[in-house]
Amino acid sequence: QGKFTLLRDTRTDGSFLVHHFLSFYLRAGCKVCFVALLQSFSHYNIVAQKLGVSLTAAKERGQLVFLEGLKSCLDLVFGEEEEQPGQPSPLQFLSESTSDLKALFDFVRTSLTPNGSDSWKGPVLLVDDLSVLLSVGAAPVAVLDFIHYCRAAVCSQLKGNIVVLVHSNEDSEDEENELVVNSLCHHSDLILWVEGLATGFCKDVHGQIKIIKRVSLQLTAEPDLIQIYQYKIQDKNVTFFARGLSAAVL
Amino acid sequence: LVFTEEDTYGLYSNLLFKYFLAEGVVCGHDLFVASAKEHPDNILKELPAPLLDDTYRNELGEEGTAVKSEDFQDSMKIAWRYQNLPKMEASPTSSTKFGHYYDISKRMSPELFQSIKRHSFYLHEESSLEPKMKACNMNSAYARLLQSIQRIIYQEGFDGSDPQKKQKTILRIGIQSLGSLLWGDDICSSDTPEDIHSLTKFLYVLRGLLRKSLSACIITVPAHLIQNKAIMERVTNLSDMVVGLESFIGSERETNPLYKDYHGLVHVHQIPRLNSLICDVSDTKDLAFRLKRKLFTIE
């Protein structure tokens, strides 16, 4: 509880981890606020069903609060006149008026603050993916502030967890993104770093995952614990195995 | 959202662009063509003519051609159970017919266009009134284009908002040379562009429009002119499919004997991973293209 997990992908698509955490936390009975910036609700719903969870049902019983970024953006850009003052769009920063992500944070906090009748276990914030915020004009500092406020509210106050996906390329020239990613790495309790194989695409091994437990943050003079596995993604499942031991080789 | 990085002179990416639109005509889809360079009507006049079933097999030349089982005239007497199976193909890929084939030495005849609804956006003929939407600090040409696309999607019922207009077809959107100077964007002409976010904001809103409607879009961008590579990284993340064309014209590869039969390389940077954990990766990663008199092939 109270943990910040960073999902990071390089040279490949780490979204399978997002699907995993989404269905994992819903099955565990947690209240989930999912900030989905890049894909539609139905995309996640279809995959979640293969993993045994219905997002529609979770939404209806109030367990899942789903922010469909693309839709919110359209509502903001093409919508009718000003929203009522008490209800700004979570993506308010897209319009010219503000440059901070306060509206987005308020949305997250409101979604996860328990009301009297809730009986969910622990709140969870899931973000897919943070790098998009930079692409649409948010400053790196604003993004880091947003995460900081979320940590304070969700991890510290509400004893919940946060899982965030970011992209990073090797030799990336996107300095703003690298800044955000590096900063988040320093403050994460757990980093799941998914990378495409250096040798190129392979049918049986889709990539490698580095699991970094940030033990060093606990100030006990122990180094971080690093484990590396390879993986293969299938239609309803992902299999993990030790390096060099994929089923195709054995 | 299909994103194509143009080759240096835009020759081949233009061809791919026209193929996309031609396929739309043959399938009966509606078209939306946007350009700041050529008038969309001119682009549509230059679409390649589709090859009908008999002619296309001749065009494929000495490569193994697939004989469809319906054309198999001789009947088998003893092995009659096998009669309905397709013959073995020498080149298996030519038998999986996905889409149509075209003869680029001929123009598509205007009759094929008759029933197609065509919408166009030619920047220089659009009114320069400020768009009604919240421009979000975006380049005004992009904002106007978004407004135009949104209007067509809404009016023609592609977003399902009007139950009366049950749309039975899809909208194919083609946007040419986005990001170039002609669109009023300086990312292709300056090391330190004034506004690095316009293109990516445009793509984000466009992605939203595509997701909520029955439409598909191809965009070509002169990526080789964009100095700031961070922009290309961000554009890639915002697109579903990214393909780059590299032509050999004027490069040292032109004289490389390995490439003597080809005109350029195809780089598939990203393929869509939608509604599924897995994506449809092909076994072949090294692709090259060649432009013959009548056919553009990727091998």
Coordinates of C-alpha atoms in Angstrom, one line a residue:
Chain A
Q1 CA 0.0 0.0 0.0
G2 CA 1.1 3.5 -0.6
K3 CA 3.4 2.5 -3.4
F4 CA 4.3 4.2 -6.6
T5 CA 5.0 1.8 -9.5
L6 CA 6.5 3.1 -12.7
L7 CA 6.0 1.3 -16.0
R8 CA 8.5 2.2 -18.6
D9 CA 8.9 0.9 -22.2
T10 CA 11.8 1.3 -24.6
R11 CA 11.7 0.1 -28.2
T12 CA 8.5 -1.7 -27.6
D13 CA 4.9 -1.4 -26.3
G14 CA 4.5 -1.8 -22.6
S15 CA 0.7 -1.4 -22.6
F16 CA 0.2 -5.1 -21.7
L17 CA 1.3 -4.1 -18.2
V18 CA -1.4 -1.5 -18.0
H19 CA -4.1 -4.1 -19.0
H20 CA -2.6 -6.4 -16.4
F21 CA -2.7 -3.9 -13.5
L22 CA -6.2 -2.7 -14.4
S23 CA -7.7 -6.2 -14.2
F24 CA -5.5 -7.1 -11.3
Y25 CA -6.7 -4.2 -9.1
L26 CA -10.3 -4.5 -10.1
R27 CA -10.3 -8.2 -9.3
A28 CA -8.7 -7.4 -5.9
G29 CA -11.7 -5.2 -5.1
C30 CA -9.9 -1.8 -5.2
K31 CA -11.4 1.4 -6.3
V32 CA -9.6 2.4 -9.5
C33 CA -9.3 5.7 -11.2
F34 CA -8.0 5.1 -14.7
V35 CA -6.7 8.1 -16.6
A36 CA -6.6 6.7 -20.2
L37 CA -5.2 9.3 -22.5
L38 CA -4.5 7.4 -25.6
Q39 CA -7.1 4.7 -26.3
S40 CA -10.8 4.5 -26.2
F41 CA -12.8 2.8 -23.4
S42 CA -13.8 -0.1 -25.7
H43 CA -10.2 -0.9 -26.4
Y44 CA -9.5 -1.6 -22.7
N45 CA -12.9 -3.2 -22.2
I46 CA -12.3 -5.8 -25.0
V47 CA -8.9 -6.7 -23.6
A48 CA -10.1 -6.8 -20.0
Q49 CA -12.8 -9.2 -21.0
K50 CA -10.2 -11.6 -22.3
L51 CA -8.5 -11.2 -18.9
G52 CA -11.8 -12.0 -17.2
V53 CA -13.0 -8.6 -16.0
S54 CA -15.8 -6.4 -17.3
L55 CA -15.0 -2.7 -17.2
T56 CA -18.6 -1.8 -18.0
A57 CA -19.8 -3.7 -14.9
A58 CA -17.0 -2.2 -12.8
K59 CA -18.0 1.3 -13.9
E60 CA -21.7 0.7 -13.2
R61 CA -21.0 -0.5 -9.6
G62 CA -18.9 2.5 -9.0
Q63 CA -15.6 0.6 -8.7
L64 CA -14.0 2.1 -11.8
V65 CA -13.8 5.8 -12.7
F66 CA -12.6 6.0 -16.3
L67 CA -11.3 9.2 -17.8
E68 CA -11.3 8.8 -21.6
G69 CA -8.8 11.5 -22.5
L70 CA -9.6 11.6 -26.2
K71 CA -13.3 12.1 -25.5
S72 CA -12.7 14.8 -22.9
C73 CA -10.4 16.6 -25.3
L74 CA -13.1 16.6 -28.0
D75 CA -15.7 17.8 -25.5
L76 CA -13.4 20.6 -24.5
V77 CA -12.4 21.6 -28.0
F78 CA -15.7 21.3 -29.8
G79 CA -18.0 21.6 -26.9
E80 CA -20.6 24.2 -26.4
E81 CA -20.0 27.2 -24.2
E82 CA -18.1 27.3 -21.0
E83 CA -18.5 24.5 -18.5
Q84 CA -20.2 25.4 -15.3
P85 CA -17.6 27.0 -13.1
G86 CA -17.6 24.2 -10.6
Q87 CA -17.0 21.5 -13.2
P88 CA -13.9 22.3 -15.3
S89 CA -12.8 19.7 -17.7
P90 CA -10.0 17.5 -16.3
L91 CA -8.0 18.4 -19.4
Q92 CA -8.5 22.1 -18.8
F93 CA -4.8 22.8 -19.5
L94 CA -5.4 22.2 -23.2
S95 CA -7.4 25.4 -23.6
E96 CA -5.5 28.6 -23.3
S97 CA -6.6 29.5 -19.9
T98 CA -4.4 27.4 -17.6
S99 CA -0.9 25.8 -17.8
D100 CA -1.1 23.6 -14.8
L101 CA -2.7 20.2 -14.3
K102 CA -4.7 21.1 -11.2
A103 CA -8.0 20.3 -12.9
L104 CA -6.8 16.8 -13.6
F105 CA -5.5 16.4 -10.1
D106 CA -8.9 17.5 -8.7
F107 CA -10.6 14.9 -10.9
V108 CA -8.3 12.2 -9.5
R109 CA -8.7 13.2 -5.9
T110 CA -12.5 13.5 -6.2
S111 CA -12.7 10.1 -7.9
L112 CA -10.7 8.3 -5.2
T113 CA -11.7 10.0 -2.0
P114 CA -14.1 7.5 -0.4
N115 CA -17.6 8.5 0.4
G116 CA -19.4 7.0 3.3
S117 CA -21.0 4.1 1.4
D118 CA -17.9 2.8 -0.3
S119 CA -16.5 -0.5 0.8
W120 CA -13.7 -0.9 -1.7
K121 CA -10.2 -1.9 -0.6
G122 CA -7.7 0.8 -1.2
P123 CA -7.7 3.4 -4.0
V124 CA -5.6 3.0 -7.1
L125 CA -4.6 5.6 -9.7
L126 CA -3.6 4.2 -13.1
V127 CA -2.2 6.5 -15.9
D128 CA -1.7 5.5 -19.6
D129 CA 0.4 7.3 -20.6
L130 CA 2.1 10.2 -19.0
S131 CA 4.3 11.0 -22.0
V132 CA 1.1 12.1 -23.9
L133 CA 0.7 15.1 -21.6
L134 CA 4.0 16.5 -22.8
S135 CA 3.0 16.0 -26.4
V136 CA -0.1 18.1 -26.0
G137 CA 1.6 21.0 -24.4
A138 CA 1.9 20.4 -20.7
A139 CA 5.3 21.6 -19.3
P140 CA 7.5 18.9 -17.6
V141 CA 7.3 20.8 -14.4
A142 CA 3.5 20.8 -14.5
V143 CA 3.5 17.0 -15.1
L144 CA 5.9 16.4 -12.2
D145 CA 3.8 18.6 -9.9
F146 CA 0.7 16.7 -10.9
I147 CA 2.4 13.4 -10.0
H148 CA 3.7 14.9 -6.7
Y149 CA 0.2 16.0 -5.7
C150 CA -1.2 12.7 -6.6
R151 CA 1.3 10.9 -4.5
A152 CA 0.6 13.1 -1.6
A153 CA -3.2 12.5 -1.9
V154 CA -3.3 8.9 -3.1
C155 CA -0.3 7.2 -1.6
S156 CA 0.2 9.2 1.7
Q157 CA -3.3 10.3 2.6
L158 CA -5.4 7.6 1.2
K159 CA -2.8 4.8 1.5
G160 CA -3.5 3.8 -2.1
N161 CA -1.2 2.9 -5.0
I162 CA -0.3 4.6 -8.2
V163 CA 0.8 3.0 -11.4
V164 CA 2.0 5.2 -14.3
L165 CA 3.2 4.3 -17.8
V166 CA 5.8 6.4 -19.6
H167 CA 7.7 5.8 -22.9
S168 CA 11.3 6.4 -23.3
N169 CA 13.5 5.8 -26.3
E170 CA 17.2 5.1 -26.3
D171 CA 19.1 8.1 -27.6
S172 CA 15.9 10.0 -27.4
E173 CA 16.0 13.6 -28.3
D174 CA 12.9 14.4 -26.4
E175 CA 14.6 16.1 -23.5
E176 CA 11.4 17.0 -21.7
N177 CA 10.3 13.4 -21.7
E178 CA 13.7 12.2 -20.5
L179 CA 13.5 14.7 -17.7
V180 CA 10.2 13.5 -16.5
V181 CA 11.1 9.8 -16.8
N182 CA 14.4 10.2 -14.9
S183 CA 12.7 12.2 -12.2
L184 CA 10.0 9.6 -11.8
C185 CA 12.5 6.8 -11.7
H186 CA 14.2 8.4 -8.7
H187 CA 10.9 8.5 -6.7
S188 CA 9.4 5.2 -7.7
D189 CA 9.1 2.2 -5.3
L190 CA 9.0 -0.3 -8.1
I191 CA 10.0 0.1 -11.7
L192 CA 8.9 -2.4 -14.4
W193 CA 11.1 -1.6 -17.4
V194 CA 10.0 -3.4 -20.6
E195 CA 12.5 -3.4 -23.5
G196 CA 12.5 -4.8 -27.0
L197 CA 15.3 -7.1 -27.7
A198 CA 18.6 -5.5 -28.7
T199 CA 18.9 -8.1 -31.4
G200 CA 15.6 -7.2 -33.0
F201 CA 12.3 -8.7 -33.3
C202 CA 11.8 -12.4 -32.4
K203 CA 8.6 -14.4 -32.7
D204 CA 9.0 -16.3 -29.5
V205 CA 10.5 -13.6 -27.3
H206 CA 8.8 -10.3 -27.5
G207 CA 11.0 -8.5 -25.1
Q208 CA 12.6 -8.4 -21.8
I209 CA 11.3 -7.0 -18.5
K210 CA 13.5 -5.6 -15.8
I211 CA 11.9 -5.6 -12.4
I212 CA 13.6 -3.0 -10.1
K213 CA 12.7 -3.0 -6.5
R214 CA 13.9 0.3 -5.1
V215 CA 15.2 -1.0 -1.8
S216 CA 17.7 1.7 -1.8
L217 CA 14.9 4.2 -1.0
Q218 CA 14.5 2.6 2.4
L219 CA 17.9 3.9 3.5
T220 CA 19.1 0.6 4.8
A221 CA 22.3 0.7 2.6
E222 CA 21.0 -2.1 0.5
P223 CA 21.2 -1.8 -3.3
D224 CA 18.1 -2.0 -5.5
L225 CA 17.0 -5.5 -6.3
I226 CA 17.0 -6.2 -10.0
Q227 CA 15.4 -9.2 -11.7
I228 CA 15.3 -9.7 -15.5
Y229 CA 12.9 -12.0 -17.4
Q230 CA 11.9 -12.4 -21.0
Y231 CA 8.3 -12.5 -22.0
K232 CA 6.0 -13.5 -24.8
I233 CA 2.6 -11.9 -25.2
Q234 CA -0.4 -14.1 -26.2
D235 CA -4.0 -13.4 -26.9
K236 CA -5.2 -13.8 -23.3
N237 CA -2.0 -14.1 -21.3
V238 CA 1.6 -13.1 -21.1
T239 CA 4.2 -15.8 -20.2
F240 CA 7.5 -14.9 -18.5
F241 CA 10.6 -17.0 -18.4
A242 CA 14.2 -16.7 -17.5
R243 CA 16.5 -15.3 -20.2
G244 CA 17.3 -17.8 -22.9
L245 CA 14.8 -20.3 -21.8
S246 CA 11.8 -19.5 -24.0
A247 CA 9.6 -22.5 -24.9
A248 CA 10.9 -22.3 -28.5
V249 CA 14.4 -23.0 -27.3
L250 CA 13.9 -25.7 -24.7
Chain B
L1 CA -4.3 6.8 -37.8
V2 CA -1.8 5.9 -40.4
F3 CA 1.3 8.1 -40.5
T4 CA 3.7 8.0 -43.5
E5 CA 7.1 9.6 -43.4
E6 CA 7.6 11.0 -46.9
D7 CA 10.6 10.1 -49.0
T8 CA 12.8 13.0 -50.0
Y9 CA 10.9 14.3 -53.0
G10 CA 7.5 13.0 -51.9
L11 CA 7.2 10.9 -55.1
Y12 CA 6.5 7.5 -53.5
S13 CA 4.5 8.7 -50.5
N14 CA 2.2 10.5 -52.9
L15 CA 1.7 7.2 -54.7
L16 CA 0.8 5.5 -51.4
F17 CA -1.6 8.4 -50.6
K18 CA -3.4 8.0 -54.0
Y19 CA -3.6 4.2 -53.5
F20 CA -5.4 4.8 -50.2
L21 CA -7.9 7.1 -51.8
A22 CA -8.4 4.9 -54.8
E23 CA -9.1 1.9 -52.6
G24 CA -11.8 4.1 -50.9
V25 CA -13.4 4.9 -54.3
V26 CA -13.5 1.2 -55.3
C27 CA -14.9 0.2 -51.9
G28 CA -17.6 2.9 -52.0
H29 CA -16.3 4.9 -49.1
D30 CA -16.6 8.6 -48.7
L31 CA -13.5 10.6 -49.1
F32 CA -12.1 13.7 -47.4
V33 CA -8.9 15.0 -49.0
A34 CA -6.9 17.8 -47.4
S35 CA -3.9 19.6 -48.9
A36 CA -2.1 22.8 -48.7
K37 CA -0.1 22.0 -51.8
E38 CA -2.3 20.7 -54.6
H39 CA -6.0 21.2 -55.0
P40 CA -7.8 18.0 -53.8
D41 CA -9.7 17.8 -57.1
N42 CA -6.4 17.5 -59.0
I43 CA -5.3 14.8 -56.6
L44 CA -8.5 12.9 -57.3
K45 CA -8.0 13.2 -61.0
E46 CA -4.8 11.4 -60.8
L47 CA -5.9 8.3 -58.9
P48 CA -4.8 5.0 -60.5
A49 CA -7.3 2.9 -62.4
P50 CA -8.3 -0.3 -60.7
L51 CA -7.5 -3.6 -62.3
L52 CA -10.4 -6.0 -62.8
D53 CA -10.0 -9.7 -62.0
D54 CA -8.9 -10.9 -65.5
T55 CA -6.5 -8.1 -66.3
Y56 CA -4.6 -8.1 -63.0
R57 CA -3.3 -11.6 -63.3
N58 CA -1.7 -10.7 -66.6
E59 CA -0.2 -7.7 -65.2
L60 CA 1.6 -9.6 -62.4
G61 CA 3.8 -11.0 -65.2
E62 CA 6.0 -14.0 -64.9
E63 CA 5.8 -14.2 -61.1
G64 CA 3.6 -17.2 -60.0
T65 CA 0.0 -16.1 -60.2
A66 CA -2.8 -17.5 -58.2
V67 CA -5.5 -19.3 -60.1
K68 CA -8.8 -18.9 -58.3
S69 CA -10.6 -22.1 -57.9
E70 CA -13.7 -20.8 -59.7
D71 CA -11.7 -20.5 -62.9
F72 CA -10.4 -24.0 -62.8
Q73 CA -12.1 -25.3 -65.9
D74 CA -11.1 -28.9 -66.1
S75 CA -13.1 -31.2 -63.9
M76 CA -11.4 -34.0 -62.1
K77 CA -12.9 -37.4 -62.4
I78 CA -11.3 -39.5 -59.8
A79 CA -10.0 -36.9 -57.3
W80 CA -13.2 -34.9 -57.6
R81 CA -13.2 -34.1 -53.9
Y82 CA -10.1 -32.0 -54.5
Q83 CA -11.7 -30.1 -57.3
N84 CA -12.7 -27.2 -55.1
L85 CA -9.4 -26.7 -53.4
P86 CA -7.2 -23.9 -54.7
K87 CA -4.2 -24.9 -56.7
M88 CA -0.8 -24.7 -55.1
E89 CA 0.6 -21.2 -55.4
A90 CA 4.2 -20.6 -56.2
S91 CA 4.1 -17.3 -54.4
P92 CA 1.5 -17.7 -51.6
T93 CA 1.2 -14.0 -50.9
S94 CA -0.4 -13.3 -54.3
S95 CA -3.4 -15.5 -53.5
T96 CA -4.5 -13.7 -50.4
K97 CA -6.4 -10.9 -52.0
F98 CA -6.8 -8.1 -49.6
G99 CA -8.0 -5.0 -51.2
H100 CA -7.7 -4.2 -54.9
Y101 CA -5.0 -3.8 -57.5
Y102 CA -4.3 -0.8 -59.6
D103 CA -2.6 0.1 -62.9
I104 CA -0.8 3.3 -62.2
S105 CA -0.2 4.0 -65.9
K106 CA -3.9 4.6 -66.3
R107 CA -6.1 7.1 -64.6
M108 CA -9.3 6.1 -62.8
S109 CA -12.3 6.9 -64.9
P110 CA -14.7 9.6 -63.7
E111 CA -17.6 7.2 -63.8
L112 CA -16.3 5.4 -60.7
F113 CA -16.5 8.6 -58.8
Q114 CA -20.1 9.2 -59.5
S115 CA -21.6 7.7 -56.4
I116 CA -18.8 8.7 -54.1
K117 CA -19.2 11.6 -51.7
R118 CA -16.1 13.7 -51.8
H119 CA -15.2 16.4 -49.4
S120 CA -12.1 18.5 -49.7
F121 CA -10.1 21.0 -47.8
Y122 CA -7.7 23.1 -49.8
L123 CA -6.0 25.5 -47.4
H124 CA -5.8 28.4 -49.7
E125 CA -9.4 28.3 -50.6
E126 CA -10.7 28.0 -47.1
S127 CA -12.1 31.1 -45.5
S128 CA -9.8 32.6 -42.9
L129 CA -12.5 33.1 -40.4
E130 CA -11.5 32.0 -36.9
P131 CA -12.9 28.6 -36.2
K132 CA -15.7 28.2 -33.7
M133 CA -13.8 25.6 -31.7
K134 CA -11.4 26.5 -29.0
A135 CA -8.1 26.7 -30.9
C136 CA -6.0 25.7 -28.0
N137 CA -3.0 27.7 -29.1
M138 CA -2.8 25.6 -32.3
N139 CA -1.7 26.7 -35.7
S140 CA -4.8 28.2 -37.3
A141 CA -4.5 26.1 -40.5
Y142 CA -4.6 23.0 -38.4
A143 CA -7.5 24.3 -36.3
R144 CA -9.5 25.0 -39.4
L145 CA -8.8 21.6 -40.8
L146 CA -10.0 20.0 -37.6
Q147 CA -13.1 22.1 -37.6
S148 CA -13.8 21.0 -41.2
I149 CA -13.2 17.3 -40.4
Q150 CA -15.4 17.5 -37.3
R151 CA -18.2 19.2 -39.3
I152 CA -18.2 16.5 -42.0
I153 CA -18.2 13.7 -39.4
Y154 CA -21.1 15.2 -37.6
Q155 CA -23.1 16.3 -40.6
E156 CA -22.7 13.0 -42.5
G157 CA -23.5 11.0 -39.4
F158 CA -20.1 9.1 -39.2
D159 CA -20.2 9.5 -35.4
G160 CA -23.5 7.9 -35.0
S161 CA -24.9 10.9 -33.2
D162 CA -27.9 11.2 -35.4
P163 CA -29.9 7.9 -35.3
Q164 CA -31.7 8.9 -38.5
K165 CA -28.4 9.0 -40.5
K166 CA -27.4 5.4 -40.2
Q167 CA -24.0 5.6 -41.9
K168 CA -23.2 2.4 -43.7
T169 CA -19.9 3.4 -45.1
I170 CA -16.7 4.8 -43.7
L171 CA -14.9 8.1 -44.2
R172 CA -11.4 7.9 -45.6
I173 CA -9.4 11.0 -44.8
G174 CA -6.2 11.8 -46.5
I175 CA -4.0 14.7 -45.4
Q176 CA -1.0 15.6 -47.5
S177 CA 2.3 17.0 -46.3
L178 CA 1.2 18.0 -42.9
G179 CA 3.8 19.9 -41.0
S180 CA 5.2 21.5 -44.1
L181 CA 5.7 25.3 -44.5
L182 CA 2.6 25.4 -46.6
W183 CA 0.5 24.7 -43.6
G184 CA 2.0 27.6 -41.8
D185 CA 4.1 25.4 -39.5
D186 CA 7.8 26.1 -39.1
I187 CA 8.9 22.7 -37.8
C188 CA 10.2 21.7 -41.2
S189 CA 12.1 24.9 -41.8
S190 CA 13.6 25.8 -38.4
D191 CA 15.8 24.2 -35.8
T192 CA 14.0 26.0 -33.1
P193 CA 10.4 26.2 -34.2
E194 CA 8.1 28.7 -32.5
D195 CA 5.5 26.2 -31.6
I196 CA 6.5 22.6 -31.3
H197 CA 3.2 21.5 -30.0
S198 CA 0.8 22.4 -32.8
L199 CA 1.3 19.3 -34.8
T200 CA 1.0 16.9 -31.8
K201 CA -2.0 18.7 -30.5
F202 CA -3.6 18.4 -33.9
L203 CA -2.9 14.7 -34.0
Y204 CA -4.3 14.2 -30.5
V205 CA -7.6 15.9 -31.4
L206 CA -7.7 14.1 -34.8
R207 CA -7.1 10.7 -33.0
G208 CA -10.1 11.5 -30.8
L209 CA -12.3 12.3 -33.9
L210 CA -11.2 9.0 -35.5
R211 CA -11.8 6.9 -32.4
K212 CA -15.4 8.2 -32.1
S213 CA -16.4 7.8 -35.7
L214 CA -16.4 5.4 -38.6
S215 CA -13.3 6.8 -40.2
A216 CA -9.7 6.1 -41.1
C217 CA -7.0 8.5 -41.9
I218 CA -3.7 8.6 -43.7
I219 CA -1.3 11.5 -43.2
T220 CA 2.0 12.1 -45.0
V221 CA 4.6 14.2 -43.4
P222 CA 8.0 15.4 -44.8
A223 CA 9.7 13.9 -41.7
H224 CA 13.2 14.2 -43.2
L225 CA 12.8 18.0 -43.0
I226 CA 11.9 18.0 -39.3
Q227 CA 15.1 18.9 -37.4
N228 CA 13.6 18.4 -34.0
K229 CA 13.5 14.6 -33.7
A230 CA 11.6 14.8 -30.4
I231 CA 8.6 15.9 -32.5
M232 CA 8.8 12.7 -34.6
E233 CA 9.0 10.6 -31.5
R234 CA 5.9 12.2 -30.1
V235 CA 4.1 11.9 -33.4
T236 CA 4.9 8.2 -33.5
N237 CA 3.4 7.6 -30.1
L238 CA 0.2 9.4 -31.1
S239 CA -0.3 7.4 -34.3
D240 CA -1.5 3.8 -34.7
M241 CA 0.6 2.9 -37.7
V242 CA 3.8 4.5 -38.8
V243 CA 5.5 3.7 -42.1
G244 CA 8.5 5.5 -43.5
L245 CA 9.5 5.5 -47.2
E246 CA 13.2 6.0 -48.0
S247 CA 13.9 6.4 -51.7
F248 CA 17.3 5.8 -53.2
I249 CA 17.3 8.8 -55.4
G250 CA 20.4 10.8 -54.9
S251 CA 21.7 8.5 -52.1
E252 CA 24.7 6.2 -52.2
R253 CA 22.3 3.3 -52.1
E254 CA 21.3 4.0 -55.6
T255 CA 24.5 2.3 -56.9
N256 CA 24.6 -0.5 -54.3
P257 CA 24.2 -3.8 -56.2
L258 CA 22.1 -5.2 -53.4
Y259 CA 19.4 -2.7 -54.3
K260 CA 19.6 -2.7 -58.0
D261 CA 16.1 -3.9 -58.6
Y262 CA 14.5 -1.5 -56.1
H263 CA 13.7 2.1 -55.8
G264 CA 13.7 2.4 -52.1
L265 CA 13.1 0.9 -48.6
V266 CA 10.0 0.7 -46.5
H267 CA 10.4 1.1 -42.8
V268 CA 7.6 -0.1 -40.6
H269 CA 8.1 1.8 -37.4
Q270 CA 4.9 0.9 -35.7
I271 CA 1.9 -1.3 -36.2
P272 CA -1.5 -1.0 -34.5
R273 CA -2.1 -2.9 -31.3
L274 CA -5.9 -2.3 -30.9
N275 CA -8.4 -4.2 -28.9
S276 CA -5.9 -6.9 -28.2
L277 CA -2.8 -7.7 -26.2
I278 CA -1.1 -9.0 -29.4
C279 CA -0.4 -7.3 -32.6
D280 CA -0.2 -8.6 -36.1
V281 CA 3.6 -8.6 -36.7
S282 CA 4.7 -10.1 -40.0
D283 CA 7.7 -12.3 -40.3
T284 CA 9.4 -10.1 -42.9
K285 CA 11.0 -7.0 -41.5
D286 CA 13.2 -5.8 -44.4
L287 CA 10.9 -4.4 -47.0
A288 CA 11.8 -2.6 -50.2
F289 CA 9.7 -1.1 -52.9
R290 CA 9.9 -0.8 -56.6
L291 CA 7.9 1.2 -59.1
K292 CA 7.3 -0.6 -62.4
R293 CA 5.4 1.0 -65.2
K294 CA 2.1 -0.3 -64.0
L295 CA 2.6 -1.5 -60.5
F296 CA 4.1 -0.3 -57.3
T297 CA 5.2 -3.3 -55.3
I298 CA 6.6 -3.8 -51.9
E299 CA 8.7 -6.9 -51.3

